[in-house]
Amino acid sequence: MSEVAAKLTCATKYYDKKKVLDHIDIELPFGKILGLIGPSGSGKTTTIKCLMGMEKLDEGHAQIFDTSIPDRKILNEIGYMGQSDALYESLTARENLVFFGNLMGLDGDKLKQAIDKNMKLVNLENELHQIVNTFSGGMKRRLSLAITLLSNPNLIILDEPTVGIDPSLRKDIWKQLNLLTEENKSVIVTTHVMGEAERCDYIGLIMEGRLFTMGTPKELKEKFGVDSIEEVFIKAETEVKS
């Protein structure tokens, strides 16, 4: 089996005639967390959608594990959480979990254990029987994350997962993501929270559809001669605009 969990090679994408991704190269080993940062509209979400085959590349190649993308067979091994919560709001949290769990091939005790484990992780175990349309925005994000992790996927892709989530719970979620990497699972996260980016093994900074730089947090801070990823972001943005 490949040592690479996810890989983009010369990934290029156009919307109409506008180039929104420009020859992006990304390689993520197993058991690591990659954080994608960049301004709004820079191409972070398009990058992960092209990686999964949700958007078709115009040039380049996408690979997950040993499989060229797009390939539906690999989707069961990926947990994806988009920016928008895809929930049935007229149902309870538990009914949503059971519905999506069944789609993932889970049932019986295995599904119950997965629900209990992940609802505890997101601190919603007491809201299992609550109708989702009564949830706050942060609660919906937490439920979406619990659904994403139900099938115990080997690659977890999270687009702005902690929006609307309070700092203490955000810390718990990141602790769990780090534990998942100890099981050799790989995680890709897009985020605007620079403190979250510091927790990643690798950071890719996307600017105007290009991978401006990539490396460990330590490498990027040394490269730009600064003390934080936020300062890396600001300095890189200044360079792009100059």
Tab-separated table of C-alpha atoms in Angstrom:
chain	number	residue	atom	x	y	z
A	1	MET	CA	0.000	0.000	0.000
A	2	SER	CA	1.129	3.558	-0.727
A	3	GLU	CA	2.710	5.532	2.120
A	4	VAL	CA	0.752	8.563	0.928
A	5	ALA	CA	-2.793	9.104	2.170
A	6	ALA	CA	-3.634	11.930	-0.234
A	7	LYS	CA	-1.855	13.531	-3.161
A	8	LEU	CA	-2.493	16.278	-5.687
A	9	THR	CA	-0.126	16.676	-8.626
A	10	CYS	CA	-0.214	19.821	-10.794
A	11	ALA	CA	-3.870	20.268	-9.834
A	12	THR	CA	-5.428	22.939	-12.036
A	13	LYS	CA	-9.067	23.983	-12.156
A	14	TYR	CA	-11.016	26.569	-14.162
A	15	TYR	CA	-14.465	28.017	-13.519
A	16	ASP	CA	-15.555	29.269	-16.926
A	17	LYS	CA	-12.286	30.805	-18.109
A	18	LYS	CA	-10.994	31.827	-14.696
A	19	LYS	CA	-8.175	29.728	-13.257
A	20	VAL	CA	-9.082	29.037	-9.613
A	21	LEU	CA	-6.394	26.415	-8.912
A	22	ASP	CA	-2.979	26.774	-10.492
A	23	HIS	CA	-0.746	23.678	-10.524
A	24	ILE	CA	-1.114	22.753	-6.866
A	25	ASP	CA	1.108	19.955	-5.527
A	26	ILE	CA	0.236	18.462	-2.136
A	27	GLU	CA	1.322	15.197	-0.532
A	28	LEU	CA	0.053	14.012	2.859
A	29	PRO	CA	1.582	10.961	4.580
A	30	PHE	CA	-0.457	8.637	6.764
A	31	GLY	CA	-0.887	9.655	10.380
A	32	LYS	CA	-0.467	13.398	9.814
A	33	ILE	CA	-2.641	16.518	9.871
A	34	LEU	CA	-2.487	19.019	7.011
A	35	GLY	CA	-3.954	22.464	7.574
A	36	LEU	CA	-4.906	24.547	4.549
A	37	ILE	CA	-4.997	28.264	5.265
A	38	GLY	CA	-5.520	31.309	3.092
A	39	PRO	CA	-7.887	34.221	2.517
A	40	SER	CA	-11.551	33.616	1.707
A	41	GLY	CA	-11.881	32.673	-1.955
A	42	SER	CA	-8.239	31.624	-2.278
A	43	GLY	CA	-9.083	28.051	-3.343
A	44	LYS	CA	-8.969	25.990	-0.153
A	45	THR	CA	-12.417	24.428	-0.528
A	46	THR	CA	-11.941	23.857	-4.260
A	47	THR	CA	-8.659	22.089	-3.492
A	48	ILE	CA	-10.261	19.542	-1.178
A	49	LYS	CA	-13.243	19.053	-3.496
A	50	CYS	CA	-10.889	18.284	-6.391
A	51	LEU	CA	-8.933	15.898	-4.183
A	52	MET	CA	-12.104	13.922	-3.429
A	53	GLY	CA	-13.447	14.053	-6.988
A	54	MET	CA	-16.367	16.327	-6.102
A	55	GLU	CA	-14.938	18.769	-8.635
A	56	LYS	CA	-13.233	17.593	-11.814
A	57	LEU	CA	-9.668	18.720	-12.402
A	58	ASP	CA	-8.970	20.334	-15.769
A	59	GLU	CA	-5.297	19.412	-15.468
A	60	GLY	CA	-3.301	17.287	-13.056
A	61	HIS	CA	-4.016	14.221	-10.965
A	62	ALA	CA	-5.631	13.403	-7.620
A	63	GLN	CA	-4.914	10.275	-5.581
A	64	ILE	CA	-6.238	8.936	-2.279
A	65	PHE	CA	-4.361	5.947	-0.863
A	66	ASP	CA	-3.547	3.842	-3.958
A	67	THR	CA	-6.589	5.008	-5.893
A	68	SER	CA	-6.785	7.578	-8.678
A	69	ILE	CA	-9.642	10.013	-8.152
A	70	PRO	CA	-12.506	10.183	-9.018
A	71	ASP	CA	-13.472	6.691	-7.833
A	72	ARG	CA	-16.645	6.081	-5.838
A	73	LYS	CA	-15.246	2.938	-4.222
A	74	ILE	CA	-12.883	4.967	-2.068
A	75	LEU	CA	-15.571	7.264	-0.646
A	76	ASN	CA	-16.399	4.871	2.213
A	77	GLU	CA	-12.876	5.390	3.548
A	78	ILE	CA	-13.226	9.188	3.601
A	79	GLY	CA	-15.013	11.248	6.227
A	80	TYR	CA	-15.944	14.632	4.752
A	81	MET	CA	-17.473	17.598	6.542
A	82	GLY	CA	-18.314	20.573	4.330
A	83	GLN	CA	-18.754	24.201	5.289
A	84	SER	CA	-22.541	23.818	5.166
A	85	ASP	CA	-24.257	21.375	7.521
A	86	ALA	CA	-26.083	18.670	5.535
A	87	LEU	CA	-28.596	17.713	8.212
A	88	TYR	CA	-32.277	16.777	8.274
A	89	GLU	CA	-33.481	19.503	10.601
A	90	SER	CA	-36.961	18.049	11.176
A	91	LEU	CA	-35.380	14.894	12.640
A	92	THR	CA	-33.682	14.380	15.985
A	93	ALA	CA	-29.920	14.207	16.296
A	94	ARG	CA	-30.138	10.446	16.818
A	95	GLU	CA	-32.338	9.985	13.747
A	96	ASN	CA	-29.769	11.879	11.674
A	97	LEU	CA	-26.959	9.729	13.057
A	98	VAL	CA	-28.852	6.498	12.371
A	99	PHE	CA	-29.767	7.601	8.838
A	100	PHE	CA	-26.222	8.551	7.857
A	101	GLY	CA	-24.768	5.597	9.758
A	102	ASN	CA	-26.979	3.212	7.768
A	103	LEU	CA	-25.761	4.822	4.534
A	104	MET	CA	-22.226	4.052	5.713
A	105	GLY	CA	-23.169	0.412	6.285
A	106	LEU	CA	-23.373	0.656	10.077
A	107	ASP	CA	-26.161	-0.864	12.150
A	108	GLY	CA	-26.882	-2.616	15.439
A	109	ASP	CA	-24.353	-2.469	18.269
A	110	LYS	CA	-21.608	-1.149	15.999
A	111	LEU	CA	-23.710	1.881	15.086
A	112	LYS	CA	-24.800	2.456	18.690
A	113	GLN	CA	-21.195	2.387	19.900
A	114	ALA	CA	-20.134	4.806	17.156
A	115	ILE	CA	-22.986	7.185	18.024
A	116	ASP	CA	-22.200	7.089	21.747
A	117	LYS	CA	-18.470	7.617	21.199
A	118	ASN	CA	-18.753	10.528	18.781
A	119	MET	CA	-21.636	12.340	20.463
A	120	LYS	CA	-19.596	12.262	23.667
A	121	LEU	CA	-16.632	13.678	21.747
A	122	VAL	CA	-18.663	16.669	20.542
A	123	ASN	CA	-20.422	17.048	23.905
A	124	LEU	CA	-23.925	16.403	22.541
A	125	GLU	CA	-24.730	13.111	24.270
A	126	ASN	CA	-27.576	14.765	26.197
A	127	GLU	CA	-29.148	16.176	23.009
A	128	LEU	CA	-29.562	12.873	21.139
A	129	HIS	CA	-33.354	13.099	21.098
A	130	GLN	CA	-33.577	16.829	20.416
A	131	ILE	CA	-34.947	18.066	17.064
A	132	VAL	CA	-32.074	19.495	15.024
A	133	ASN	CA	-33.899	22.686	14.022
A	134	THR	CA	-33.720	23.723	17.695
A	135	PHE	CA	-29.902	23.478	17.661
A	136	SER	CA	-27.635	26.524	17.571
A	137	GLY	CA	-25.213	26.894	14.669
A	138	GLY	CA	-22.356	25.562	16.795
A	139	MET	CA	-24.384	22.526	17.858
A	140	LYS	CA	-25.128	21.730	14.209
A	141	ARG	CA	-21.403	21.874	13.407
A	142	ARG	CA	-20.702	19.496	16.261
A	143	LEU	CA	-23.391	17.075	15.087
A	144	SER	CA	-21.980	17.220	11.553
A	145	LEU	CA	-18.546	16.342	12.929
A	146	ALA	CA	-19.972	13.389	14.869
A	147	ILE	CA	-21.592	12.102	11.653
A	148	THR	CA	-18.328	12.546	9.733
A	149	LEU	CA	-16.449	10.362	12.225
A	150	LEU	CA	-19.128	7.639	12.552
A	151	SER	CA	-17.571	5.180	10.114
A	152	ASN	CA	-14.066	5.535	11.601
A	153	PRO	CA	-12.650	6.725	8.233
A	154	ASN	CA	-8.956	6.519	7.353
A	155	LEU	CA	-8.907	9.980	5.765
A	156	ILE	CA	-10.838	12.806	7.410
A	157	ILE	CA	-11.407	16.031	5.462
A	158	LEU	CA	-12.894	18.933	7.410
A	159	ASP	CA	-13.793	22.293	5.866
A	160	GLU	CA	-13.860	24.933	8.630
A	161	PRO	CA	-14.932	22.352	11.257
A	162	THR	CA	-14.835	24.529	14.368
A	163	VAL	CA	-16.810	27.566	13.180
A	164	GLY	CA	-19.209	28.547	15.958
A	165	ILE	CA	-17.666	26.158	18.494
A	166	ASP	CA	-16.446	27.498	21.830
A	167	PRO	CA	-12.692	27.400	22.614
A	168	SER	CA	-12.832	24.650	25.261
A	169	LEU	CA	-14.698	22.236	22.984
A	170	ARG	CA	-12.484	23.221	20.057
A	171	LYS	CA	-9.516	22.124	22.167
A	172	ASP	CA	-11.199	18.753	22.870
A	173	ILE	CA	-11.897	18.205	19.172
A	174	TRP	CA	-8.286	18.896	18.252
A	175	LYS	CA	-7.138	16.526	20.955
A	176	GLN	CA	-9.306	13.830	19.347
A	177	LEU	CA	-7.951	14.606	15.871
A	178	ASN	CA	-4.419	14.149	17.216
A	179	LEU	CA	-5.448	10.814	18.752
A	180	LEU	CA	-6.786	9.711	15.360
A	181	THR	CA	-3.386	10.336	13.790
A	182	GLU	CA	-1.887	7.981	16.371
A	183	GLU	CA	-4.090	5.316	14.741
A	184	ASN	CA	-2.349	6.214	11.435
A	185	LYS	CA	-5.368	8.125	10.173
A	186	SER	CA	-4.801	11.288	8.149
A	187	VAL	CA	-6.618	14.598	8.482
A	188	ILE	CA	-6.989	17.604	6.181
A	189	VAL	CA	-8.463	20.749	7.721
A	190	THR	CA	-9.215	24.138	6.211
A	191	THR	CA	-9.257	26.889	8.789
A	192	HIS	CA	-9.143	30.635	9.350
A	193	VAL	CA	-8.048	30.092	12.961
A	194	MET	CA	-4.281	30.442	13.029
A	195	GLY	CA	-4.069	28.807	16.459
A	196	GLU	CA	-5.571	25.684	14.900
A	197	ALA	CA	-3.055	25.791	12.064
A	198	GLU	CA	-0.262	25.700	14.666
A	199	ARG	CA	-1.580	22.289	15.774
A	200	CYS	CA	-1.134	20.753	12.313
A	201	ASP	CA	1.860	18.676	11.246
A	202	TYR	CA	1.969	20.514	7.918
A	203	ILE	CA	0.489	23.789	6.721
A	204	GLY	CA	-0.282	24.693	3.122
A	205	LEU	CA	-0.845	28.401	2.454
A	206	ILE	CA	-3.022	28.961	-0.605
A	207	MET	CA	-3.059	32.402	-2.201
A	208	GLU	CA	-5.031	33.250	-5.348
A	209	GLY	CA	-5.323	29.595	-6.336
A	210	ARG	CA	-1.634	28.825	-5.865
A	211	LEU	CA	0.144	26.907	-3.127
A	212	PHE	CA	2.279	29.809	-1.949
A	213	THR	CA	4.251	27.741	0.563
A	214	MET	CA	4.012	24.485	2.506
A	215	GLY	CA	5.874	22.989	5.439
A	216	THR	CA	5.734	22.290	9.146
A	217	PRO	CA	4.731	25.213	11.385
A	218	LYS	CA	8.353	25.446	12.559
A	219	GLU	CA	9.687	25.469	8.981
A	220	LEU	CA	7.288	28.208	7.879
A	221	LYS	CA	8.053	30.438	10.862
A	222	GLU	CA	11.793	30.044	10.233
A	223	LYS	CA	11.359	30.665	6.498
A	224	PHE	CA	9.520	33.950	7.049
A	225	GLY	CA	11.507	34.950	10.145
A	226	VAL	CA	8.469	35.297	12.406
A	227	ASP	CA	7.144	33.788	15.630
A	228	SER	CA	3.617	32.704	14.678
A	229	ILE	CA	1.607	31.290	11.781
A	230	GLU	CA	-0.565	34.404	11.878
A	231	GLU	CA	2.547	36.459	11.112
A	232	VAL	CA	3.442	34.015	8.312
A	233	PHE	CA	-0.019	34.584	6.826
A	234	ILE	CA	0.254	38.381	7.050
A	235	LYS	CA	3.766	38.463	5.597
A	236	ALA	CA	2.832	36.120	2.733
A	237	GLU	CA	-0.273	38.163	1.935
A	238	THR	CA	1.848	41.313	1.795
A	239	GLU	CA	4.308	39.637	-0.591
A	240	VAL	CA	1.510	38.501	-2.913
A	241	LYS	CA	0.002	41.995	-3.065
A	242	SER	CA	3.327	43.787	-3.597
